Coordinates of C-alpha atoms in Angstrom, one line a residue:
Chain C
X130 CA 51.1 275.0 58.5
X131 CA 50.4 275.8 54.8
X132 CA 50.9 272.7 52.7
X133 CA 48.7 273.8 49.7
X134 CA 50.5 276.8 48.3
X135 CA 54.1 277.1 47.0
X136 CA 56.1 279.1 49.6
X137 CA 58.1 281.7 47.8
X138 CA 59.5 283.1 51.0
X139 CA 60.5 280.3 53.4
X140 CA 61.3 281.5 57.0
X141 CA 61.5 280.4 60.6
X142 CA 64.2 278.1 59.5
X143 CA 66.3 275.7 61.7
X144 CA 69.6 277.3 60.4
X145 CA 70.4 280.7 58.7
X146 CA 69.4 280.6 55.1
X147 CA 70.4 282.9 52.2
X148 CA 68.5 286.1 51.5
X149 CA 65.7 285.5 48.9
X150 CA 65.4 288.1 46.1
X151 CA 61.8 289.4 45.9
X152 CA 59.9 287.8 43.0
X153 CA 56.7 289.9 43.3
X154 CA 56.4 293.5 42.1
X155 CA 56.4 296.4 44.6
X156 CA 54.2 298.8 42.7
X157 CA 51.2 297.2 41.0
X158 CA 49.2 300.3 39.8
X159 CA 50.0 303.2 37.5
X160 CA 49.9 307.0 37.8
X161 CA 46.3 307.0 36.5
X162 CA 45.1 304.9 39.4
X163 CA 45.5 307.4 42.2
X164 CA 47.0 310.4 43.8
X165 CA 50.7 309.4 43.5
X166 CA 52.6 310.7 40.4
X167 CA 54.7 308.4 38.1
X168 CA 57.8 309.8 39.8
X169 CA 56.5 309.1 43.2
X170 CA 55.6 305.5 42.2
X171 CA 59.0 305.0 40.7
X172 CA 60.6 306.3 43.9
X173 CA 58.5 303.9 46.0
X174 CA 59.5 301.1 43.8
X175 CA 63.2 301.8 44.4
X176 CA 63.1 302.8 48.1
X177 CA 60.1 300.9 49.4
X178 CA 58.5 304.0 51.0
X179 CA 56.8 307.3 50.5
X180 CA 56.6 310.1 53.0
X181 CA 53.9 312.9 53.1
X182 CA 54.2 315.9 55.4
X183 CA 50.8 317.2 56.6
X184 CA 48.7 314.5 54.9
X185 CA 46.0 315.4 57.5
X186 CA 45.3 318.9 58.7
X187 CA 45.6 320.1 62.4
X188 CA 41.9 319.8 63.1
X189 CA 41.7 316.3 61.8
X190 CA 44.8 315.3 63.8
X191 CA 43.3 316.8 67.0
X192 CA 40.2 314.7 66.6
X193 CA 42.2 311.6 66.1
X194 CA 44.4 312.4 69.1
X195 CA 41.3 312.7 71.3
X196 CA 39.9 309.5 69.9
X197 CA 43.2 307.7 70.6
X198 CA 43.3 309.0 74.2
X199 CA 39.7 307.8 74.6
X200 CA 40.5 304.3 73.5
X201 CA 43.7 303.9 75.6
X202 CA 41.9 305.2 78.7
X203 CA 38.7 303.1 78.1
X204 CA 38.3 300.8 81.1
X205 CA 36.1 298.4 79.1
X206 CA 39.1 297.8 76.7
X207 CA 41.6 297.5 79.5
X208 CA 41.2 293.7 79.9
X209 CA 40.5 293.2 76.2
X210 CA 42.9 291.2 74.1
X211 CA 43.0 294.1 71.7
X212 CA 44.9 296.2 74.3
X213 CA 48.6 295.6 74.8
X214 CA 49.9 296.7 78.2
X215 CA 53.6 297.1 79.1
X216 CA 54.6 294.6 81.7
X217 CA 56.6 296.9 84.0
X218 CA 54.6 300.2 84.0
X219 CA 51.2 298.6 83.2
X220 CA 50.6 301.4 80.7
X221 CA 48.8 300.9 77.5
X222 CA 51.2 300.6 74.5
X223 CA 48.9 299.6 71.7
X224 CA 45.2 299.2 71.0
X225 CA 44.5 296.9 68.0
X226 CA 41.6 296.8 65.6
X227 CA 40.8 300.5 66.0
X228 CA 39.1 300.7 62.7
X229 CA 36.4 298.4 64.1
X230 CA 36.3 299.9 67.6
X231 CA 35.9 303.5 66.5
X232 CA 33.9 305.2 63.7
X233 CA 36.6 307.9 63.5
X234 CA 39.3 305.4 62.7
X235 CA 37.0 303.5 60.3
X236 CA 36.6 306.8 58.4
X237 CA 40.4 307.3 58.5
X238 CA 41.0 303.8 57.0
X239 CA 38.5 304.5 54.2
X240 CA 39.9 308.0 53.6
X241 CA 41.1 308.3 49.9
X242 CA 44.3 310.0 51.0
X243 CA 45.2 306.7 52.7
X244 CA 43.2 304.0 51.0
X245 CA 43.5 305.6 47.6
X246 CA 47.3 305.5 47.7
X247 CA 47.2 301.9 49.0
X248 CA 44.8 300.9 46.1
X249 CA 47.2 302.6 43.6
X250 CA 50.3 301.0 45.0
X251 CA 48.7 297.5 45.2
X252 CA 46.8 297.8 41.9
X253 CA 43.6 296.4 43.3
X254 CA 40.9 296.9 45.9
X255 CA 42.3 296.7 49.5
X256 CA 41.1 295.6 52.9
X257 CA 42.5 296.4 56.4
X258 CA 44.8 293.6 57.5
X259 CA 45.7 295.3 60.8
X260 CA 45.0 298.6 62.5
X261 CA 46.3 299.9 65.8
X262 CA 47.1 303.0 67.8
X263 CA 50.7 302.9 69.3
X264 CA 51.9 304.9 72.3
X265 CA 55.6 305.1 73.0
X266 CA 56.3 307.1 76.2
X267 CA 59.2 309.4 76.9
X268 CA 61.9 308.7 79.4
X269 CA 62.7 305.1 78.4
X270 CA 60.3 303.9 75.7
X271 CA 62.0 300.8 74.4
X272 CA 63.5 300.1 71.0
X273 CA 61.9 298.0 68.3
X274 CA 64.6 295.8 66.7
X275 CA 64.9 295.5 62.9
X276 CA 62.3 293.4 61.2
X277 CA 60.2 292.9 58.1
X278 CA 56.4 293.0 58.8
X279 CA 55.8 290.7 55.8
X280 CA 58.1 288.1 57.3
X281 CA 55.8 287.9 60.3
X282 CA 52.5 288.2 58.3
X283 CA 53.7 285.5 55.9
X284 CA 55.0 283.1 58.7
X285 CA 52.3 283.7 61.3
X286 CA 49.3 285.0 59.4
X287 CA 49.5 283.1 56.0
X288 CA 49.9 286.2 53.8
X289 CA 51.1 284.7 50.5
X290 CA 53.0 287.6 48.9
X291 CA 54.3 291.1 49.9
X292 CA 51.4 292.8 48.2
X293 CA 50.5 294.9 51.3
X294 CA 51.4 298.5 52.3
X295 CA 51.5 300.1 55.8
X296 CA 50.8 303.6 56.7
X297 CA 52.3 305.2 59.9
X298 CA 50.4 308.4 60.6
X299 CA 52.0 310.6 63.3
X300 CA 49.8 311.9 66.1
X301 CA 52.7 313.6 67.8
X302 CA 55.9 315.2 66.6
X303 CA 58.5 312.7 65.3
X304 CA 61.9 314.1 66.2
X305 CA 65.1 312.4 65.2
X306 CA 65.7 311.6 68.8
X307 CA 62.4 310.2 70.1
X308 CA 62.3 306.8 68.5
X309 CA 61.0 307.7 65.1
X310 CA 60.7 305.1 62.3
X311 CA 63.9 304.0 60.5
X312 CA 63.8 302.1 57.2
X313 CA 66.7 300.7 55.2
X314 CA 66.1 302.0 51.7
X315 CA 65.6 299.2 49.1
X316 CA 65.5 296.5 51.7
X317 CA 62.0 295.5 50.5
X318 CA 63.6 293.8 47.5
X319 CA 65.3 291.2 49.7
X320 CA 63.4 288.7 51.9
X321 CA 65.6 287.9 54.9
X322 CA 64.6 284.5 56.3
X323 CA 64.6 284.3 60.1
X324 CA 66.0 281.5 62.2
X325 CA 63.9 279.6 64.8
X326 CA 60.6 277.7 64.9
X327 CA 57.6 279.8 65.9
X328 CA 56.4 278.7 69.4
X329 CA 52.6 278.4 70.0
X330 CA 51.0 281.8 71.0
X331 CA 54.2 283.5 70.0
X332 CA 52.4 286.9 69.5
X333 CA 51.5 287.1 73.2
X334 CA 55.2 287.8 73.9
X335 CA 56.4 289.3 70.6
X336 CA 53.9 292.2 70.7
X337 CA 54.7 292.9 74.4
X338 CA 58.4 293.0 74.7
X339 CA 59.9 292.6 71.2
X340 CA 62.9 291.0 72.8
X341 CA 62.4 287.5 71.6
X342 CA 64.6 286.1 68.9
X343 CA 62.1 284.4 66.6
X344 CA 61.1 286.6 63.7
X345 CA 64.3 288.7 64.0
X346 CA 66.9 288.8 61.2
X347 CA 70.6 288.1 61.8
X348 CA 72.7 291.2 62.4
X349 CA 74.9 290.3 59.4
X350 CA 71.9 290.5 57.1
X351 CA 70.8 293.9 58.4
X352 CA 74.4 295.2 58.1
X353 CA 74.6 293.9 54.5
X354 CA 71.3 295.7 53.6
X355 CA 72.4 298.9 55.2
X356 CA 75.8 298.7 53.3
X357 CA 74.0 298.1 50.0
X358 CA 71.7 301.1 50.7
X359 CA 74.6 303.3 51.8
X360 CA 72.6 304.3 54.9
X361 CA 69.4 304.4 56.8
X362 CA 66.4 306.6 56.3
X363 CA 64.8 308.1 59.4
X364 CA 61.3 309.7 59.2
X365 CA 60.6 312.9 61.1
X366 CA 57.7 315.3 60.8
X367 CA 54.8 316.9 62.6
X368 CA 51.4 315.5 63.7
X369 CA 49.5 314.6 60.5
X370 CA 52.6 313.5 58.5
X371 CA 52.5 309.9 57.2
X372 CA 54.9 307.3 55.9
X373 CA 53.6 304.7 53.5
X374 CA 55.9 301.7 53.3
X375 CA 56.0 298.3 51.6
X376 CA 55.3 295.3 53.8
X377 CA 58.8 293.8 53.3
X378 CA 60.8 296.9 54.3
X379 CA 63.5 296.2 57.0
X380 CA 62.5 298.7 59.7
X381 CA 62.9 299.5 63.4
X382 CA 63.1 302.3 65.9
X383 CA 65.4 303.3 68.7
X384 CA 64.4 303.7 72.3
X385 CA 63.5 307.2 73.6
X386 CA 65.0 308.8 76.8
X387 CA 63.7 312.2 75.9
X388 CA 60.6 313.8 77.5
X389 CA 58.7 313.7 74.2
X390 CA 56.4 310.7 73.8
X391 CA 55.5 309.3 70.4
X392 CA 52.1 308.2 69.3
X393 CA 50.9 307.1 65.9
X394 CA 48.1 305.3 64.0
X395 CA 49.3 302.2 62.1
X396 CA 47.1 300.9 59.3
X397 CA 48.0 298.0 57.0
X398 CA 46.2 297.6 53.7
X399 CA 46.4 294.3 51.9
X400 CA 45.4 293.5 48.4
X401 CA 42.1 291.6 48.0
X402 CA 44.1 289.4 45.6
X403 CA 46.5 288.5 48.5
X404 CA 44.2 287.3 51.2
X405 CA 45.4 285.1 54.0
X406 CA 45.7 281.4 53.9
X407 CA 47.2 279.1 56.5
X408 CA 50.4 280.3 58.2
X409 CA 53.6 279.5 56.3
X410 CA 55.7 279.2 59.5
X411 CA 53.6 278.9 62.6
X412 CA 51.5 276.1 64.2
X413 CA 48.3 278.2 64.1
X414 CA 47.2 281.6 62.8
X415 CA 47.1 284.7 65.0
X416 CA 43.8 286.1 66.3
X417 CA 41.7 288.1 63.9
X418 CA 42.2 291.4 65.8
X419 CA 45.9 291.2 64.8
X420 CA 45.4 289.7 61.4
X421 CA 41.9 290.2 60.0
X422 CA 40.2 287.4 58.2
X423 CA 37.4 289.6 57.0
X424 CA 38.5 290.5 53.5
X425 CA 35.7 293.0 52.7
X426 CA 37.3 295.8 50.6
X427 CA 37.5 299.2 52.1
X428 CA 34.5 301.1 50.6
X429 CA 35.5 303.7 47.9
X430 CA 34.7 307.3 48.8
X431 CA 31.9 307.7 46.2
X432 CA 30.1 304.6 47.5
X433 CA 29.9 305.7 51.2
Chain G
X206 CA 82.4 314.3 103.2
X207 CA 83.3 317.9 102.7
X208 CA 82.8 319.9 105.9
X209 CA 85.3 322.7 105.3
X210 CA 83.8 324.5 102.2
X211 CA 80.4 326.1 101.7
X212 CA 78.4 323.8 99.4
X213 CA 76.7 326.0 96.8
X214 CA 75.2 322.9 95.1
X215 CA 73.8 320.5 97.6
X216 CA 72.8 317.1 96.1
X217 CA 72.3 313.4 96.9
X218 CA 69.5 314.5 99.1
X219 CA 67.0 312.4 101.1
X220 CA 64.0 314.0 99.4
X221 CA 63.6 316.0 96.1
X222 CA 64.8 319.6 96.5
X223 CA 64.3 322.7 94.4
X224 CA 66.5 323.4 91.4
X225 CA 69.4 325.7 92.4
X226 CA 70.1 328.6 90.0
X227 CA 73.8 328.6 89.0
X228 CA 75.8 331.2 90.9
X229 CA 79.1 330.9 89.1
X230 CA 79.8 332.3 85.6
X231 CA 79.9 330.0 82.6
X232 CA 82.4 331.9 80.5
X233 CA 85.4 333.2 82.4
X234 CA 87.6 334.5 79.6
X235 CA 87.3 337.0 76.8
X236 CA 87.7 337.0 73.0
X237 CA 91.3 338.0 73.3
X238 CA 92.1 334.9 75.4
X239 CA 91.8 332.2 72.7
X240 CA 90.3 331.0 69.4
X241 CA 86.6 331.5 70.1
X242 CA 85.1 334.8 69.0
X243 CA 83.0 337.1 71.2
X244 CA 79.9 335.8 69.5
X245 CA 80.9 332.2 70.1
X246 CA 81.6 332.9 73.7
X247 CA 78.2 334.6 74.1
X248 CA 76.5 331.6 72.4
X249 CA 78.3 329.2 74.8
X250 CA 77.2 331.4 77.8
X251 CA 73.6 331.1 76.7
X252 CA 73.4 327.5 75.5
X253 CA 76.2 325.8 77.4
X254 CA 77.9 324.3 74.4
X255 CA 79.9 324.9 71.2
X256 CA 80.2 322.5 68.3
X257 CA 83.0 322.4 65.7
X258 CA 82.8 320.4 62.5
X259 CA 86.2 319.0 61.4
X260 CA 88.2 320.3 64.3
X261 CA 90.7 317.6 63.5
X262 CA 91.7 316.5 60.0
X263 CA 91.1 313.0 58.5
X264 CA 94.8 311.9 59.0
X265 CA 94.8 313.0 62.6
X266 CA 91.5 311.2 63.2
X267 CA 92.8 308.0 61.6
X268 CA 95.8 308.0 63.9
X269 CA 93.6 308.4 67.0
X270 CA 91.2 305.7 65.8
X271 CA 94.2 303.3 65.5
X272 CA 95.4 304.3 68.9
X273 CA 91.9 303.8 70.4
X274 CA 91.7 300.4 68.9
X275 CA 95.1 299.5 70.3
X276 CA 94.1 300.5 73.8
X277 CA 90.7 298.7 73.8
X278 CA 92.4 295.5 72.5
X279 CA 95.5 295.7 74.8
X280 CA 95.4 292.5 76.9
X281 CA 97.6 294.2 79.6
X282 CA 94.8 296.7 80.1
X283 CA 92.0 294.1 80.1
X284 CA 92.1 293.4 83.8
X285 CA 93.0 297.0 84.6
X286 CA 90.6 299.2 86.6
X287 CA 90.9 301.8 83.9
X288 CA 89.1 299.5 81.5
X289 CA 85.3 299.2 81.8
X290 CA 83.8 296.0 80.3
X291 CA 80.1 295.4 79.5
X292 CA 78.7 292.8 81.8
X293 CA 76.7 290.9 79.1
X294 CA 79.0 290.9 76.1
X295 CA 82.3 291.3 78.0
X296 CA 83.3 293.9 75.3
X297 CA 85.3 297.0 76.3
X298 CA 83.1 300.1 76.6
X299 CA 85.5 302.6 78.0
X300 CA 89.2 303.0 78.7
X301 CA 90.0 305.8 81.3
X302 CA 93.1 308.0 81.7
X303 CA 94.1 307.7 78.1
X304 CA 96.1 310.9 78.3
X305 CA 98.5 309.1 80.6
X306 CA 98.3 305.7 78.9
X307 CA 99.2 307.0 75.4
X308 CA 101.5 309.8 74.1
X309 CA 99.0 310.4 71.2
X310 CA 96.2 311.2 73.6
X311 CA 98.5 313.3 75.8
X312 CA 99.3 315.4 72.7
X313 CA 95.6 315.6 71.9
X314 CA 94.9 316.9 75.5
X315 CA 97.5 319.6 75.1
X316 CA 96.5 320.5 71.6
X317 CA 95.6 324.3 71.5
X318 CA 92.5 323.5 69.4
X319 CA 91.2 321.7 72.5
X320 CA 93.1 323.1 75.6
X321 CA 93.2 326.6 74.1
X322 CA 89.4 326.7 73.9
X323 CA 89.2 325.3 77.4
X324 CA 91.6 327.9 78.8
X325 CA 89.6 330.6 77.1
X326 CA 86.2 329.4 78.4
X327 CA 87.5 328.8 82.0
X328 CA 89.7 332.0 82.1
X329 CA 92.7 330.2 83.6
X330 CA 95.2 327.4 83.2
X331 CA 93.5 324.0 83.0
X332 CA 94.4 320.4 83.9
X333 CA 92.8 317.2 82.7
X334 CA 90.2 316.1 85.3
X335 CA 89.2 313.0 83.3
X336 CA 90.0 311.4 79.9
X337 CA 88.6 308.4 78.2
X338 CA 87.8 306.6 75.0
X339 CA 84.2 305.4 74.7
X340 CA 83.0 302.7 72.4
X341 CA 79.2 302.2 71.9
X342 CA 78.5 299.2 69.6
X343 CA 75.7 299.0 67.1
X344 CA 72.7 296.6 67.4
X345 CA 71.8 297.5 70.9
X346 CA 74.2 299.8 72.5
X347 CA 72.4 301.1 75.6
X348 CA 71.1 304.6 76.4
X349 CA 72.7 307.0 78.8
X350 CA 70.0 308.6 80.9
X351 CA 69.9 312.4 81.5
X352 CA 72.5 313.7 83.9
X353 CA 74.8 316.6 84.7
X354 CA 78.5 315.6 84.9
X355 CA 79.1 318.4 87.4
X356 CA 76.5 316.9 89.7
X357 CA 78.6 313.7 89.9
X358 CA 82.0 315.5 90.0
X359 CA 80.8 317.7 92.8
X360 CA 79.1 315.0 94.9
X361 CA 81.6 312.2 94.3
X362 CA 84.9 313.9 93.4
X363 CA 84.7 317.1 95.4
X364 CA 84.8 319.6 92.5
X365 CA 83.7 322.9 94.2
X366 CA 82.2 324.8 91.2
X367 CA 81.1 324.2 87.6
X368 CA 84.3 325.7 86.2
X369 CA 85.1 322.8 84.0
X370 CA 84.4 322.0 80.3
X371 CA 84.1 318.7 78.5
X372 CA 85.1 317.9 74.9
X373 CA 83.5 315.0 73.1
X374 CA 85.6 314.4 69.9
X375 CA 84.0 312.0 67.4
X376 CA 86.1 309.1 66.1
X377 CA 83.1 307.7 64.1
X378 CA 80.2 309.3 62.3
X379 CA 77.6 310.7 64.6
X380 CA 74.2 310.1 62.9
X381 CA 70.9 311.3 64.4
X382 CA 70.1 307.6 64.9
X383 CA 73.1 306.0 66.5
X384 CA 73.0 307.3 70.0
X385 CA 74.6 310.7 69.5
X386 CA 75.0 313.3 72.3
X387 CA 71.9 315.3 73.3
X388 CA 72.0 318.4 75.4
X389 CA 69.1 320.6 76.8
X390 CA 70.1 324.1 75.8
X391 CA 70.6 326.5 78.7
X392 CA 70.3 323.7 81.3
X393 CA 73.8 324.5 82.6
X394 CA 72.3 327.5 84.4
X395 CA 70.2 325.2 86.7
X396 CA 71.7 322.8 89.1
X397 CA 69.3 319.9 89.6
X398 CA 69.9 318.2 92.9
X399 CA 69.6 314.4 92.8
X400 CA 67.8 312.2 95.4
X401 CA 69.5 309.3 97.2
X402 CA 72.6 308.9 99.3
X403 CA 75.7 307.7 97.4
X404 CA 76.6 304.1 98.4
X405 CA 80.3 303.2 98.9
X406 CA 82.1 302.3 95.6
X407 CA 79.1 303.6 93.7
X408 CA 81.3 304.3 90.6
X409 CA 81.8 300.5 90.1
X410 CA 78.2 300.2 89.1
X411 CA 77.3 303.6 87.7
X412 CA 80.0 303.5 85.0
X413 CA 79.1 300.0 84.0
X414 CA 75.3 300.0 83.6
X415 CA 74.1 303.6 84.1
X416 CA 70.8 302.1 85.3
X417 CA 71.2 303.0 89.0
X418 CA 69.0 305.8 90.4
X419 CA 71.6 307.7 92.5
X420 CA 72.9 310.7 90.6
X421 CA 70.0 310.8 88.2
X422 CA 67.6 313.8 88.1
X423 CA 63.8 313.5 88.5
X424 CA 61.9 313.2 85.2
X425 CA 59.9 316.3 86.2
X426 CA 63.1 318.4 86.4
X427 CA 64.3 317.2 83.0
X428 CA 60.9 317.9 81.4
X429 CA 60.8 321.4 82.9
X430 CA 64.3 322.2 81.5
X431 CA 63.3 320.9 78.1
X432 CA 60.1 323.0 78.1
X433 CA 62.0 326.1 79.2
X434 CA 64.5 325.5 76.3
X435 CA 61.8 324.7 73.8
X436 CA 63.6 321.6 72.7
X437 CA 66.7 319.4 72.7
X438 CA 69.9 319.8 70.8
X439 CA 71.4 316.7 69.2
X440 CA 75.0 316.7 67.9
X441 CA 75.8 315.0 64.6
X442 CA 78.9 315.2 62.5
X443 CA 81.7 313.3 61.0
X444 CA 84.9 311.9 62.6
X445 CA 87.0 314.8 63.8
X446 CA 84.0 316.9 64.8
X447 CA 83.9 318.1 68.5
X448 CA 81.4 319.3 71.0
X449 CA 82.6 321.5 73.9
X450 CA 80.1 321.6 76.7
X451 CA 79.8 323.1 80.2
X452 CA 80.2 320.6 83.1
X453 CA 76.6 321.3 84.3
X454 CA 74.8 320.7 81.0
X455 CA 71.9 318.2 81.3
X456 CA 72.8 315.6 78.7
X457 CA 72.2 312.0 77.7
X458 CA 72.0 309.7 74.7
X459 CA 69.6 307.2 73.3
X460 CA 70.4 303.6 72.6
X461 CA 71.5 302.4 69.2
X462 CA 69.9 299.5 67.2
X463 CA 71.6 300.5 63.9
X464 CA 74.6 298.7 62.5
X465 CA 76.7 301.9 63.1
X466 CA 78.9 301.9 66.2
X467 CA 79.8 305.1 67.9
X468 CA 83.3 305.9 69.3
X469 CA 84.6 309.1 70.8
X470 CA 87.3 310.6 72.9
X471 CA 86.1 312.4 76.0
X472 CA 88.3 315.0 77.7
X473 CA 87.4 317.1 80.7
X474 CA 89.4 320.2 81.4
X475 CA 89.0 321.7 84.9
X476 CA 90.3 325.1 86.0
X477 CA 93.4 325.1 88.2
X478 CA 91.4 327.5 90.4
X479 CA 88.7 324.8 90.9
X480 CA 90.8 321.8 92.1
X481 CA 89.2 318.9 93.9
X482 CA 88.6 318.9 97.6
X483 CA 86.7 316.2 99.6
X484 CA 83.5 314.9 98.0
X485 CA 80.4 317.0 98.7
X486 CA 78.0 314.0 98.6
X487 CA 79.8 310.7 98.9
X488 CA 81.6 308.8 101.6
X489 CA 85.0 308.7 99.8
X490 CA 86.5 310.2 96.6
X491 CA 86.5 308.1 93.4
X492 CA 89.9 306.7 92.2
X493 CA 92.4 309.0 90.4
X494 CA 91.9 307.4 87.0
X495 CA 88.3 308.6 87.0
X496 CA 88.9 312.0 88.8
X497 CA 92.5 313.1 88.7
X498 CA 94.2 314.6 91.8
X499 CA 97.3 315.6 89.8
X500 CA 96.4 319.3 89.1
X501 CA 99.5 320.0 86.9
X502 CA 98.4 322.4 84.2
X503 CA 98.3 321.2 80.6
X504 CA 101.5 322.6 79.0
X505 CA 101.0 325.5 76.6
X506 CA 102.0 324.8 73.0
X507 CA 104.9 327.2 73.0
X508 CA 106.4 325.6 76.1
X509 CA 106.3 322.0 74.8

């Protein structure tokens, strides 16, 4: 574990600890640094998220849908560690590192509509910490319990500060009833420590079932955040819509009994000034396809 | 099983059977028979449901909330067969026959805002086939898979025809994300036979976990109904809002990971011209607290 840096956000504790107020900024850039307006940046600072309808056009989405299908069906990837298969049905749930597996997703990661907003929010060059395609089937796709991604990335990957932003790009329609993303507004300002030491190779289980207790906040803490916020935000929208959200947002999603599956591309941009060190709460770092250790900045559009 | 009456809606089959078009009317009364307008009756005929915001006032709802709490906490009812307890947490999920257990719920069942609409829709006097209070907790309340209530009432209780209407009255806020009721519009016009013979005492399991296959439609049939309808309707609203829906509507609800629990009163009115016979698809009828065999009509307001 990390013994060289001060740990501003201790977690994976032996007993429940108090919520830690965030000490780092949320928005590091200004209105001159990218496509988001000053009002949009201020709103992101307060809520922790920014939603865009139709960030990508229908043609672009169709091409990405086809590419996602190709990757989940690729027999060469089936036994690969980058492919997460559901235990019961043996169906593919996620494919990781798609920005390295596929030129189409590499172009998407470098697209100024995505990377440009990330650079602006983080006030620096950015690199891709994680990328994946998710597929949540209809008729019983399971829930994802409340969690902060930064809590995991800090504890298990050694990310020092919450200076990272995620983009969830919809490839299918997000209805209110098919397990769409929920975020507690303003929760990114509170770091909720989780109880329980991280077992070795924890990610092999946590990515598959999400029913393990380590890395999950106490119900009381989630309730308090929702009460403070006065509610929960749920993100709906058509294919091509995108939600940008701070790495420390408390988020989750319900299960889905409807016939409508849900598929998205998930991209995490981290600041090049926030690169990974040793894990702060795990015996060993996770593999590079889950938490990249190649910190090469995403190329700017003009330089491609 | 029932050998005396023609079975218009065969179910609990040994192999998947075709969907049976409904032969009975949905709306049996006219605009002069009750509070619903001709337009509202026509809409119910087409969709199978009718939603009312604030059917009950805040004071009335508070009184019913207190009465519901009293019933779920009553130690005398704890070991009673009318109380359904969740296996894992041992928390009360439902209390049945509340219109007999409590004068407040008896008054609610006879309230013309509820019984009057039921009489109008069914074109006759009505009696209470089933009543219950449901409690679905936050942080992991489970889903209820798609089903038609009439399929169960026909197979297991001996209800001849879909001439019954249910009322779901909200005691808490129904958000889009805390497991609120979903109905496939127009599905009440198609009877979907279910596969699998009904085992003895099936209700002891089906009410508790809702994860058993008997009485559940095939995914293909649900998908076809949703495609035909062009979507799914989800019912949201504050405490005191109510959804009236036909007994053969295909409905269900997602699980709930949010901190917001969901509680409602569920009342089923059956026509006195549609009283129970022997079950059409089960070895023995279910107990009377689940399917009443007292067919005494709900008293009209003026007569109370």
